[in-house]
Structures are given as structure tokens and as C-alpha cells.
Coordinates of C-alpha atoms in Angstrom, one line a residue:
Chain R
M1 CA 69.1 47.7 -32.4
D2 CA 66.9 47.3 -35.3
E3 CA 64.6 50.1 -36.8
E4 CA 61.4 49.0 -35.2
T5 CA 62.5 48.8 -31.5
S6 CA 64.5 52.1 -31.7
Q7 CA 61.1 53.8 -31.9
Y8 CA 60.4 52.6 -28.5
Y9 CA 61.0 54.8 -25.4
F10 CA 62.5 51.8 -23.6
T11 CA 63.5 48.2 -24.4
A12 CA 65.4 45.8 -22.2
S13 CA 66.0 42.0 -22.1
M14 CA 67.5 39.7 -19.5
D15 CA 68.3 36.0 -19.2
S16 CA 66.3 35.5 -16.0
G17 CA 63.7 37.7 -14.4
K18 CA 63.9 35.8 -11.1
T19 CA 66.2 38.2 -9.1
L20 CA 64.3 41.2 -10.5
C21 CA 61.1 39.6 -9.2
S22 CA 62.5 39.0 -5.6
L23 CA 63.9 42.5 -5.6
L24 CA 60.4 43.9 -6.4
K25 CA 58.8 41.7 -3.8
A26 CA 61.2 43.1 -1.2
I27 CA 59.8 46.7 -1.8
Q28 CA 56.3 45.6 -2.4
F29 CA 54.6 47.2 0.7
Q30 CA 52.5 49.6 -1.5
E31 CA 50.3 48.7 -4.5
S32 CA 52.1 50.8 -7.0
A33 CA 55.6 51.9 -7.7
V34 CA 57.2 54.6 -9.8
F35 CA 59.1 52.9 -12.7
C36 CA 61.9 54.9 -14.0
A37 CA 64.3 54.0 -16.7
L38 CA 67.5 55.9 -16.7
P39 CA 70.5 55.4 -19.0
E40 CA 72.3 53.8 -16.1
G41 CA 69.6 51.3 -15.1
L42 CA 66.1 50.8 -13.9
K43 CA 64.7 52.3 -10.7
F44 CA 61.5 51.4 -8.9
T45 CA 60.4 53.6 -6.1
V46 CA 57.7 52.9 -3.5
E47 CA 56.5 55.3 -0.8
E48 CA 54.7 54.8 2.4
G49 CA 52.9 57.9 3.6
K50 CA 55.6 60.6 3.5
C51 CA 57.7 58.6 5.8
V52 CA 59.5 55.8 4.0
Q53 CA 60.7 55.8 0.6
A54 CA 62.1 52.5 -0.8
S55 CA 63.8 52.1 -4.2
A56 CA 65.1 49.2 -6.0
Y57 CA 68.0 49.7 -8.5
V58 CA 68.7 47.4 -11.4
P59 CA 71.9 48.7 -13.1
A60 CA 72.0 48.4 -16.9
D61 CA 74.7 45.8 -16.9
N62 CA 72.2 43.2 -15.5
F63 CA 70.5 43.3 -18.9
T64 CA 71.7 41.6 -22.0
E65 CA 70.2 44.4 -23.9
Y66 CA 69.1 47.8 -22.6
H67 CA 68.0 50.8 -24.4
V68 CA 66.4 54.1 -23.3
R69 CA 65.7 57.0 -25.5
D70 CA 67.8 59.9 -24.2
D71 CA 65.5 62.6 -25.4
V72 CA 62.5 61.7 -23.2
D73 CA 61.8 60.9 -19.6
V74 CA 60.8 57.3 -19.2
M75 CA 58.8 57.4 -16.0
F76 CA 55.4 56.0 -15.0
K77 CA 53.5 54.4 -12.3
I78 CA 52.7 50.7 -12.4
S79 CA 51.3 48.0 -10.0
V80 CA 54.2 46.2 -8.3
A81 CA 52.1 43.3 -7.4
V82 CA 51.0 42.7 -11.0
L83 CA 54.5 43.1 -12.2
A84 CA 55.9 40.7 -9.7
E85 CA 53.2 38.1 -10.5
C86 CA 53.8 38.4 -14.2
L87 CA 57.5 37.9 -13.7
N88 CA 56.8 34.8 -11.7
I89 CA 54.2 33.5 -14.1
F90 CA 56.0 30.2 -14.7
G91 CA 56.7 29.7 -10.9
S92 CA 59.7 30.3 -8.8
G93 CA 61.4 27.0 -9.9
E94 CA 61.6 28.2 -13.4
E95 CA 64.2 30.5 -14.9
S96 CA 62.6 32.4 -17.6
S97 CA 64.0 35.0 -20.0
L98 CA 62.4 38.4 -20.0
K99 CA 62.0 41.1 -22.6
M100 CA 60.5 44.5 -21.7
Y101 CA 59.0 47.1 -24.1
Y102 CA 57.6 50.5 -23.5
R103 CA 56.5 52.3 -26.7
C104 CA 55.6 55.9 -25.6
E105 CA 53.9 57.9 -22.9
G106 CA 50.6 56.3 -21.9
S107 CA 51.2 52.9 -23.5
P108 CA 51.4 49.8 -21.4
L109 CA 54.5 48.1 -20.4
L110 CA 54.9 45.0 -22.4
L111 CA 56.7 41.9 -21.0
V112 CA 57.5 38.8 -22.9
L113 CA 58.5 35.8 -20.8
Q114 CA 59.9 32.4 -21.9
P115 CA 60.9 29.6 -19.6
Q116 CA 64.5 28.3 -20.3
S117 CA 63.6 24.6 -19.9
V118 CA 60.3 24.5 -21.9
Y119 CA 60.3 25.5 -25.5
N120 CA 56.7 25.6 -26.5
V121 CA 55.4 28.1 -24.1
M122 CA 55.5 31.9 -23.8
T123 CA 53.7 34.6 -21.9
D124 CA 53.0 38.1 -22.9
C125 CA 51.7 40.7 -20.5
E126 CA 50.5 44.2 -21.0
I127 CA 50.6 46.1 -17.8
F128 CA 48.8 49.3 -17.9
T129 CA 50.7 52.4 -16.8
Q130 CA 49.7 55.7 -15.2
T131 CA 51.3 59.0 -15.0
A132 CA 53.8 59.1 -12.1
D133 CA 53.3 61.1 -9.0
S134 CA 56.1 63.2 -7.9
V135 CA 58.6 61.4 -5.8
L136 CA 59.7 62.8 -2.4
E137 CA 63.2 64.4 -2.4
L138 CA 64.2 63.3 1.2
R139 CA 67.9 63.8 0.9
D140 CA 69.1 67.1 2.2
E141 CA 72.5 68.1 0.9
D142 CA 72.9 70.7 3.8
C143 CA 72.7 67.9 6.5
P144 CA 75.9 66.1 7.0
E145 CA 76.2 62.5 7.7
V146 CA 76.8 61.8 11.5
A147 CA 77.1 58.1 11.6
K148 CA 77.7 55.2 9.2
L149 CA 77.5 51.5 10.0
V150 CA 78.1 48.6 7.8
L151 CA 76.4 45.4 9.1
K152 CA 75.9 41.9 7.9
A153 CA 72.3 41.7 6.6
P154 CA 71.3 38.3 8.0
A155 CA 72.5 39.2 11.5
F156 CA 70.6 42.5 11.3
L157 CA 67.5 40.7 10.1
G158 CA 67.8 38.4 13.1
L159 CA 68.1 41.3 15.4
L160 CA 65.0 43.0 13.9
S161 CA 62.9 39.9 14.2
D162 CA 63.8 39.5 17.9
L163 CA 62.1 42.9 18.6
E164 CA 58.8 42.8 20.1
R165 CA 56.3 43.4 17.3
S166 CA 53.7 45.2 19.4
C167 CA 56.1 48.1 20.1
D168 CA 55.5 51.3 18.3
I169 CA 58.8 53.1 18.6
I170 CA 62.3 51.9 18.0
E171 CA 65.1 54.1 19.5
I172 CA 68.7 53.8 18.0
N173 CA 71.5 55.1 20.1
L174 CA 74.9 55.4 18.4
S175 CA 78.0 56.5 20.3
P176 CA 81.8 56.4 19.8
E177 CA 82.0 55.0 23.4
H178 CA 80.9 51.4 24.4
P179 CA 78.3 50.0 23.7
H180 CA 78.5 51.8 20.3
V181 CA 75.1 50.7 19.1
S182 CA 72.0 50.1 21.4
I183 CA 68.5 49.6 20.2
V184 CA 65.7 50.2 22.6
T185 CA 62.1 49.4 22.1
Y186 CA 59.3 50.5 24.5
G187 CA 56.3 48.2 25.1
M188 CA 53.3 48.5 27.2
Q189 CA 55.0 47.4 30.4
D190 CA 58.6 46.8 29.4
R191 CA 61.6 48.4 27.9
S192 CA 64.1 46.2 26.1
C193 CA 67.5 47.0 24.8
I194 CA 69.9 45.3 22.5
E195 CA 73.5 46.3 22.6
V196 CA 75.9 45.8 19.7
P197 CA 79.6 46.8 20.4
K198 CA 81.6 47.6 17.3
S199 CA 83.7 44.4 18.0
S200 CA 80.7 42.3 17.2
D201 CA 80.8 39.9 14.3
M202 CA 77.8 41.6 12.6
V203 CA 79.5 45.0 12.5
Q204 CA 81.8 45.3 9.5
S205 CA 82.6 48.9 9.9
F206 CA 81.5 51.7 12.4
S207 CA 82.0 55.4 12.3
C208 CA 80.4 57.9 14.7
E209 CA 82.0 61.0 16.1
E210 CA 79.3 62.3 18.4
P211 CA 76.6 60.3 20.4
V212 CA 73.2 60.5 18.6
T213 CA 69.8 59.2 19.6
L214 CA 67.2 58.7 16.9
K215 CA 63.6 57.5 17.1
Y216 CA 61.6 55.8 14.3
Q217 CA 58.3 54.0 14.0
L218 CA 59.2 50.3 14.4
H219 CA 56.7 49.6 11.7
H220 CA 58.7 51.6 9.2
V221 CA 62.0 50.0 10.1
R222 CA 60.4 46.5 9.7
L223 CA 59.5 47.2 6.1
I224 CA 63.1 46.6 5.2
M225 CA 63.1 43.0 6.5
K226 CA 62.1 41.5 3.2
A227 CA 65.0 43.2 1.5
L228 CA 67.3 42.2 4.3
A229 CA 66.4 38.6 3.8
I230 CA 67.8 38.5 0.3
S231 CA 70.8 40.8 0.9
T232 CA 74.3 40.2 2.1
K233 CA 75.3 43.6 3.4
V234 CA 73.5 46.7 4.8
V235 CA 74.8 50.2 5.1
L236 CA 73.1 52.5 7.6
R237 CA 73.7 56.1 7.3
C238 CA 72.3 58.8 9.7
S239 CA 72.2 62.4 8.8
S240 CA 72.2 65.3 11.3
N241 CA 68.5 65.8 10.6
G242 CA 67.7 62.3 11.8
L243 CA 66.9 60.9 8.4
L244 CA 67.9 57.2 8.2
L245 CA 69.3 55.8 4.9
L246 CA 69.7 52.0 4.5
Q247 CA 71.4 50.7 1.5
L248 CA 71.3 47.0 0.8
K249 CA 73.2 45.0 -1.7
L250 CA 71.4 42.0 -3.2
E251 CA 72.8 38.5 -3.0
K252 CA 73.4 37.3 -6.6
E253 CA 75.2 34.3 -8.1
D254 CA 76.8 36.2 -10.9
Q255 CA 79.1 39.2 -10.7
R256 CA 76.3 41.8 -11.5
Q257 CA 74.7 43.7 -8.6
M258 CA 71.3 44.9 -7.7
F259 CA 70.5 47.3 -4.9
S260 CA 67.7 48.5 -2.7
E261 CA 67.6 51.6 -0.7
F262 CA 65.3 52.8 2.1
Y263 CA 64.9 56.3 3.5
I264 CA 63.1 56.5 6.8
V265 CA 62.0 59.7 8.4
P266 CA 62.6 60.1 12.1
L267 CA 60.0 60.7 14.8
L268 CA 60.2 64.1 16.3
D269 CA 60.7 64.7 19.9
D270 CA 57.6 65.9 21.8
Chain X
M1 CA 23.5 -5.1 -0.2
K2 CA 27.0 -6.2 0.3
F3 CA 30.5 -4.9 -0.5
R4 CA 33.9 -6.2 0.3
A5 CA 37.2 -5.4 -1.5
V6 CA 40.8 -6.0 -0.6
M7 CA 43.9 -4.1 -1.9
I8 CA 47.4 -5.5 -1.3
D9 CA 49.7 -3.5 -3.7
A10 CA 51.5 -0.4 -2.7
G11 CA 51.2 1.3 -6.1
P12 CA 47.3 1.2 -6.3
M13 CA 47.0 2.1 -2.7
R14 CA 49.1 5.3 -3.2
E15 CA 47.1 6.1 -6.4
F16 CA 43.8 5.5 -4.5
T17 CA 44.9 7.9 -1.7
N18 CA 45.9 10.5 -4.2
I19 CA 42.5 10.3 -6.0
V20 CA 40.5 10.6 -2.8
T21 CA 42.7 13.4 -1.5
T22 CA 42.2 15.3 -4.8
I23 CA 38.5 14.8 -4.5
S24 CA 38.4 15.9 -0.9
K25 CA 40.1 19.2 -1.9
L26 CA 37.3 19.9 -4.5
S27 CA 34.3 19.1 -2.5
K28 CA 33.2 18.2 1.1
E29 CA 30.5 15.8 -0.1
C30 CA 31.1 13.0 -2.5
V31 CA 29.2 9.9 -3.7
L32 CA 30.7 6.5 -4.3
R33 CA 28.9 4.3 -6.8
I34 CA 29.9 0.6 -6.5
A35 CA 29.2 -1.4 -9.6
S36 CA 30.2 -4.9 -10.5
D37 CA 33.1 -3.9 -12.7
Q38 CA 34.1 -0.3 -11.5
L39 CA 34.0 2.1 -8.7
Y40 CA 32.9 5.6 -9.4
F41 CA 33.5 8.8 -7.4
I42 CA 31.0 11.4 -8.3
V43 CA 30.9 15.1 -7.1
S44 CA 28.0 17.4 -7.7
D45 CA 28.1 21.0 -7.4
E46 CA 27.5 21.9 -3.8
N47 CA 25.7 25.2 -4.4
S48 CA 23.2 24.3 -7.1
G49 CA 20.9 21.5 -6.0
P50 CA 20.4 18.7 -8.5
A51 CA 22.9 19.4 -11.3
P52 CA 24.9 17.2 -13.5
P53 CA 28.2 16.1 -11.7
I54 CA 31.3 18.3 -11.9
L55 CA 33.7 15.4 -11.3
W56 CA 33.4 12.0 -12.6
C57 CA 36.0 9.4 -11.8
E58 CA 36.1 5.7 -12.8
I59 CA 38.3 3.2 -11.1
P60 CA 38.4 -0.4 -12.7
H61 CA 38.4 -2.8 -9.8
S62 CA 40.6 -5.5 -11.5
I63 CA 43.9 -3.6 -11.2
F64 CA 43.2 -2.0 -7.9
F65 CA 41.8 -4.8 -5.9
S66 CA 42.8 -8.4 -5.4
E67 CA 39.4 -9.3 -4.1
Y68 CA 36.2 -7.6 -5.0
Q69 CA 32.8 -8.8 -4.1
M70 CA 29.5 -6.9 -4.2
V71 CA 25.8 -7.5 -4.2
G72 CA 23.7 -4.6 -5.4
L73 CA 20.3 -3.3 -4.2
D74 CA 18.3 -5.9 -6.0
E75 CA 18.1 -7.9 -9.1
Q76 CA 17.3 -4.9 -11.4
H77 CA 19.5 -2.4 -9.7
K78 CA 22.9 -4.0 -9.3
D79 CA 24.7 -1.0 -8.0
I80 CA 25.2 0.6 -4.6
Y81 CA 25.3 4.5 -4.1
L82 CA 26.9 5.9 -1.0
G83 CA 27.1 9.5 0.1
F84 CA 29.8 10.5 2.6
N85 CA 32.3 13.3 3.7
S86 CA 35.2 13.0 1.3
G87 CA 37.5 14.5 3.9
N88 CA 36.8 11.6 6.3
L89 CA 37.8 9.1 3.6
A90 CA 40.9 11.1 2.7
R91 CA 42.0 11.4 6.3
S92 CA 41.5 7.7 6.9
L93 CA 43.6 6.9 4.0
I94 CA 46.6 8.7 5.4
T95 CA 47.6 5.4 7.2
L96 CA 47.6 3.8 3.8
K97 CA 51.2 5.1 3.0
S98 CA 52.9 2.4 4.8
A99 CA 50.1 -0.2 4.8
K100 CA 50.4 -3.9 3.7
T101 CA 46.7 -4.4 3.1
L102 CA 43.5 -2.5 2.9
K103 CA 40.1 -4.1 3.3
M104 CA 37.0 -2.0 2.6
K105 CA 33.6 -3.2 3.5
L106 CA 30.1 -2.0 4.0
T107 CA 29.1 -2.5 7.6
K108 CA 26.2 -1.6 10.0
K109 CA 27.5 -0.2 13.3
Q110 CA 25.5 2.6 14.9
G111 CA 24.6 3.5 11.5
P112 CA 25.6 2.4 8.0
C113 CA 29.4 2.7 7.7
L114 CA 32.2 2.2 5.2
T115 CA 34.8 0.3 7.2
L116 CA 38.4 0.4 6.4
D117 CA 40.7 -2.2 7.9
I118 CA 44.2 -1.3 7.4
E119 CA 47.1 -3.6 8.3
V120 CA 50.3 -1.6 9.1
P121 CA 53.6 -3.3 9.6
S122 CA 55.4 -2.5 12.9
A123 CA 58.7 -0.8 12.8
C124 CA 60.3 -2.9 15.5
S125 CA 58.7 -6.3 15.3
Q126 CA 57.3 -8.9 12.9
Q127 CA 53.8 -8.3 14.1
T128 CA 51.4 -6.0 12.4
R129 CA 49.0 -3.5 13.7
Q130 CA 45.4 -3.3 12.7
V131 CA 43.8 0.1 12.2
T132 CA 40.1 0.4 11.7
H133 CA 38.3 3.4 10.5
D134 CA 34.5 3.6 10.3
I135 CA 33.3 6.2 7.9
P136 CA 29.6 7.1 8.5
I137 CA 27.7 7.0 5.1
V138 CA 24.3 7.5 3.7
V139 CA 22.9 5.0 1.4
I140 CA 21.3 6.9 -1.4
P141 CA 17.9 5.7 -2.2
R142 CA 17.1 4.3 -5.7
K143 CA 14.9 7.3 -6.8
M144 CA 17.9 9.7 -6.4
W145 CA 20.3 7.6 -8.5
S146 CA 19.4 9.6 -11.6
D147 CA 21.0 12.7 -10.1
F148 CA 24.3 10.9 -10.4
Q149 CA 24.4 9.8 -14.0
E150 CA 27.4 10.5 -16.1
P151 CA 27.0 13.8 -17.7
R152 CA 26.1 13.8 -21.3
T153 CA 28.1 16.4 -23.1
P154 CA 27.9 17.5 -26.7
Q155 CA 30.7 16.7 -29.1
P156 CA 33.5 19.1 -28.1
D157 CA 34.6 21.7 -30.7
V158 CA 38.3 21.2 -29.9
S159 CA 40.0 18.6 -27.7
I160 CA 43.7 19.2 -27.1
E161 CA 46.3 17.5 -25.2
L162 CA 47.4 19.6 -22.2
P163 CA 51.0 20.4 -21.2
T164 CA 52.1 19.2 -17.8
L165 CA 49.4 19.9 -15.1
K166 CA 52.1 21.2 -12.8
Q167 CA 53.2 23.9 -15.2
L168 CA 49.7 24.7 -16.0
R169 CA 48.7 25.0 -12.4
T170 CA 51.6 27.3 -11.5
T171 CA 50.6 29.7 -14.3
I172 CA 46.9 29.6 -13.3
D173 CA 47.7 30.1 -9.6
R174 CA 49.7 33.3 -10.6
M175 CA 46.8 34.4 -12.9
K176 CA 44.2 33.7 -10.1
T177 CA 45.8 36.2 -7.8
M178 CA 45.2 38.9 -10.4
A179 CA 41.8 38.0 -11.8
A180 CA 38.8 35.8 -10.9
E181 CA 38.1 34.5 -14.4
V182 CA 40.4 32.9 -17.1
V183 CA 39.6 32.6 -20.8
I184 CA 40.9 29.2 -22.1
R185 CA 41.4 29.3 -25.9
A186 CA 42.2 26.2 -27.9
S187 CA 42.9 26.0 -31.6
A188 CA 42.7 23.1 -34.1
E189 CA 46.3 23.9 -34.9
G190 CA 47.5 22.9 -31.5
R191 CA 47.7 26.1 -29.6
L192 CA 46.3 26.7 -26.2
T193 CA 46.0 30.1 -24.6
L194 CA 45.3 31.1 -21.1
Q195 CA 44.2 34.7 -20.8
I196 CA 43.2 37.2 -18.1
K197 CA 42.2 40.7 -18.4
T198 CA 41.9 43.2 -15.6
D199 CA 41.9 46.9 -15.3
M200 CA 45.6 46.6 -14.4
A201 CA 46.9 44.2 -16.9
K202 CA 46.3 41.7 -19.8
V203 CA 48.3 38.6 -19.4
S204 CA 48.3 35.7 -22.0
T205 CA 50.2 32.4 -21.7
R206 CA 50.4 30.6 -25.0
F207 CA 51.3 27.0 -25.5
K208 CA 52.0 25.6 -28.9
D209 CA 52.7 22.3 -30.7
L210 CA 50.1 20.5 -28.6
R211 CA 48.4 17.4 -30.0
V212 CA 44.9 18.0 -31.2
E213 CA 42.6 15.0 -30.5
T214 CA 39.4 16.2 -32.2
Y215 CA 38.2 19.2 -34.1
G216 CA 34.4 19.4 -34.4
G217 CA 34.3 21.7 -37.5
P218 CA 34.2 25.4 -38.0
I219 CA 33.4 27.4 -35.0
D220 CA 30.8 30.1 -35.2
H221 CA 32.2 33.5 -34.0
S222 CA 29.3 35.6 -35.3
D223 CA 28.0 36.7 -31.9
S224 CA 31.4 36.8 -30.4
E225 CA 33.3 39.8 -28.8
S226 CA 36.6 37.9 -29.0
E227 CA 39.3 39.8 -30.7
T228 CA 40.8 38.5 -33.9
Q229 CA 44.3 37.2 -33.8
I230 CA 46.6 37.9 -36.6
N231 CA 47.7 34.9 -38.7
E232 CA 44.9 32.7 -37.2
D233 CA 41.9 31.3 -38.8
M234 CA 39.3 32.0 -36.1
S235 CA 36.9 29.2 -37.3
K236 CA 39.5 26.9 -35.9
V237 CA 39.7 28.6 -32.5
C238 CA 37.2 28.1 -29.7
H239 CA 37.2 29.6 -26.3
C240 CA 35.5 29.4 -23.0
R241 CA 35.6 31.7 -19.8
V242 CA 35.8 29.9 -16.6
D243 CA 36.3 30.5 -12.9
A244 CA 40.0 30.6 -12.1
K245 CA 39.8 29.2 -8.6
K246 CA 37.8 26.2 -9.9
L247 CA 40.3 25.5 -12.7
S248 CA 43.2 25.8 -10.2
M249 CA 41.5 23.3 -7.9
F250 CA 40.9 20.8 -10.7
L251 CA 44.5 21.1 -11.8
S252 CA 45.5 20.0 -8.3
A253 CA 44.8 16.6 -9.7
D254 CA 48.5 16.7 -10.9
S255 CA 49.3 14.7 -7.7
I256 CA 47.7 11.7 -9.4
S257 CA 50.4 10.2 -11.6
H258 CA 48.9 10.4 -15.0
N259 CA 49.5 9.3 -18.6
R260 CA 47.9 12.1 -20.3
T261 CA 45.4 14.8 -19.8
V262 CA 43.1 16.2 -22.5
C263 CA 41.2 19.4 -22.4
S264 CA 37.9 19.5 -24.4
I265 CA 36.2 22.8 -25.0
I266 CA 32.6 23.3 -26.1
H267 CA 32.7 26.8 -27.4
K268 CA 31.7 29.2 -24.7
K269 CA 29.8 26.6 -22.7
L270 CA 31.9 24.1 -21.1
V271 CA 35.5 22.9 -20.4
I272 CA 36.1 19.2 -19.8
L273 CA 39.5 18.1 -18.3
C274 CA 40.1 14.4 -18.6
L275 CA 42.9 12.7 -16.9
Q276 CA 43.8 9.1 -17.6
T277 CA 46.3 6.9 -15.6
E278 CA 48.4 3.8 -16.2
E279 CA 45.8 1.8 -14.3
N280 CA 43.0 2.9 -16.5
V281 CA 41.6 5.3 -13.9
K282 CA 39.6 8.1 -15.8
L283 CA 39.0 11.3 -14.0
Q284 CA 36.9 14.0 -15.6
C285 CA 36.2 17.5 -14.4
F286 CA 33.4 19.6 -15.9
I287 CA 33.8 23.4 -15.6
T288 CA 30.9 25.4 -17.0
G289 CA 31.7 28.5 -18.9
I290 CA 30.8 32.0 -17.7
V291 CA 28.8 33.9 -20.1
Y292 CA 27.8 37.6 -19.7

């Protein structure tokens, strides 16, 4: 760390920005995200209404160099679309190295990208930042977890894409008795139900003590599909207040890991 | 007026198809000028009446055609100018992928037509199939020929060899999703910069070590709003702001296998992209600068 960059609030570099780009695209259902650089890694948070909160985590070990000043909060709002386009400026076929700089509050986020296969070109981007809005605190420590499932992501993605798109509501029934998981959607004239016993190939682990029925907006659940498409495994956790938490582990070639996380607020019974 | 040409080699046929496909992406209407030594494809700006062409493509007949006969309008005017829908020609040429021969001729059916006779080998027998396409055309009267003259452009301030078009197009396509206009900046020291500015971000992609073809002398920046770059002699840098969509469309010419492409910039006024192929095809695109 030289003198000059140590003045920056945040600096980081990595060999390829490609995975970061696909991770961002997976949570890109809103124009802007809250960018937060913590000592343990980067976190991007996107919210839909006050109902869905998606976060992408990039642990610090994914970077070849990572530095955050510990005496300040590095947190700002930034356009995810622009950030993703910038990371992808040399096309998806090209691996390009990435450097990020953030000087101080109110300054733009600087990106420097250089493709690995071509020597004579580089791109620098200044992406303007805004003061971050407060992020919802959805987790309630007082509500215990009532069920936890570990599923294979591709299979769960297949299941979600089989659901009728025009339905508004998805009902998830979990029970310690057969058929452990049943997913019900209600359409205009029909009701369809998919049952998944815990012996199914897609279920890697299942724990549920008491039967629970939870209802969500199908549209909200569908928001996780892009993230599922690039993940290997998904963990579903339900709390006693109905809050659904989905944790996804990104598929990556090397040993390092990236994650995404979705909180979905339940529909209330009327 | 007569025109008859025959093509028998696979290479030129593929090239010809790629050229026509590229043109059809740029414009619905297109003009074919048939001269004794070359074919010209000419595209004018659709929106702005009689204006200098925005695309000018020259195809020398000797490499492409094994037979080439034409008789022009009359003794003084030895050319033929035809107007037609470029998509019709592009679609007809799809069959050319596997063809053995292509005959092109001018015919009179219900109306004047450019007739393509394509001979396609059959997959299961020795016999060949004959595919005929009649493309309706308009013969352009003599008095309108002057609308389709080669654009006369001033001496460029900087002409610079471009990096691969595919790479350039990927970058422009990303930029185009963020902004409508791109500033192209070229320096006599071999640097090319593409830059966009929006209220969200400022993005610049810089290429260096490119070959400079011509440099037309110091460039006047006295009325310019452009920001000075550190370590750069501004009198050697010219720039031009152009429509990102148009630029991206012109760069789709990367499907034509080419030797080299040169970008010439007339400071703040015009960008000319010139692509040359092995077969001496020359394709030039003219993109006028946007000035506020």
C-alpha cells in the first residue's frame, strides 16, 4: 500500500471482474444499489418496495488487493445497471482485470479495466455516487427459525420456472410429514400444486418441526431466479414471523466464494 | 440498358452476401450503380432528402465475377443506377451459402427486376436445383444521378488505424446502453478514445499504439469546450461527437472479412470509417458529427 492510495476510503483490485458482473446482474431488479465496503468484503443491497431485499456479498479474499479505511463508513448509492455495463465493457467473452477506487464521501467510484488478452486498451469509468438511503433491517432476532431447507439451485430454478407466471400468490407448505414440501399456486381458474418429498434428489437437507404455511407474492419469489441460474446451492430459512430468507452460493471456478441473499416478506392472511 | 454478371467462386459469393447483409442492416433502401469496372452500393440518409451518401461501397468486378457485361444508359452516360429494397437482396442471397453459381441480370417482368439465378447442388443427387429471385427495382433517371455522387470530404485532421472492429463494437454496444452519443477522439500520437458522459457516469475507453495514417496539422481548439488532457499536446488531438447507435450499426461491418479499417476524423464535423478487404472492396461510412 503506497502513500497515495492509503488516502482513499476504499481501494480494491481483482484479476477478473466477470463473476462480480454476473453477481450484480442477478440482483439487478432495481436501478440503484447500496454499495457498502466492509473490512470483510463488499456488499451490494437492492430493495423492492419494502418487501424484498437482495444482497450480493463479495468476500475480501476474492480480491488480490483490498483496503478499506477503518475510521470511516464506506457506504453510498450507485446505479447497478451502469456498474454492470462498465464491468462488461469489453464484452462477456473477455476476462478483464479490475481496479476500484473511492476517494472520499461524495466522490465518484473509479473503475479501471484492462482486458487480459489485449495489451493496448484500457477503460476508466467514473460512476457518480449518492448518499445511501437507510437499508431495511428485516431480520428479527426474537423470531426463531422454524424450517430450513437446502436445495440444489438448478432444480429449484426449474421448479420455479414451471409455475404459472400469471399467478399472483405462491403458497409454501412445509411439514415434518409426507409430502414435506408442497408449493401451491392459485390462478384464475386453477390451483396447481408441486410436491417435493425430502427424499427427492433436489433436497439436500430438510429440517422442520411443526407444519407451516406461508404465502408470498410470486413476483417477489421470481426475483431470485437470475441468482439461482448462476448458483449451485440454495438455503431456504423460514422464521416464525413468516420472513423467508434465501441464501445462494455462487458457482465459481476457483476456491473463492461469492454469495447472494434474499429476504422476502410474507403476505398477511386476510 | 443491359447487365449480366456471373459469380462462380465460393469466397467472393460469401463476401458479397456479407456486404449486402451489412448494408441491409443500415438502411432499407439502397442504390446499386453499375459501371464498366466496378459495382457501387450507395446508401443515403433516409430521413434527410437529398443529402450526400452515408455509405459508399466499391466492388471491383474483376475479382468477383467471372463474366461481366453491361451496356449503360447511352453513349454519354455509361452507367446504370438502380434503386431497390436492400432487405430483398439480402434475403435472396441467403441461398448463396451453398450455391455453385450466381447469375445476376437486369430483366423486365411485370416491372423492371434484378433477377438472380442461383444454382444449388442437391444433397442426394448429381443434379442441381435452380433458384430464381426477381427483385423489383426502380431505374433511377439520369437527372437524379447527381444525388449519388461520391461524397467529397475535406482532408481529415487525423486518420488512424482502428483496433479490431469486433472489440470496438462490443465496447460501443455497452456504451450505447448508457448514452446516446459517443465522443471519438484521435491523436496524431496513435491514441484513440471513446468517451461517454451521462448524469450517472463518465466512461472512457482508450486504445494506444495505433498506426496514424495522416495528420493534417495543428488542430484548433480555441472555441472548444473539450477538457485538456495531462501530458497531451492538444493541437495533435481531434474529436467528434457522433450518434452511438449509428456508430454501432456501421461497426456491424465486422462480418465482412477485412484487411484493415481506418477511421478519419474531421475535427467536430465528420467521422469516416473506411474498410478494405483482400479483394479490393472498399466500404466507407460517413457519420456526421453532432454539434450543440
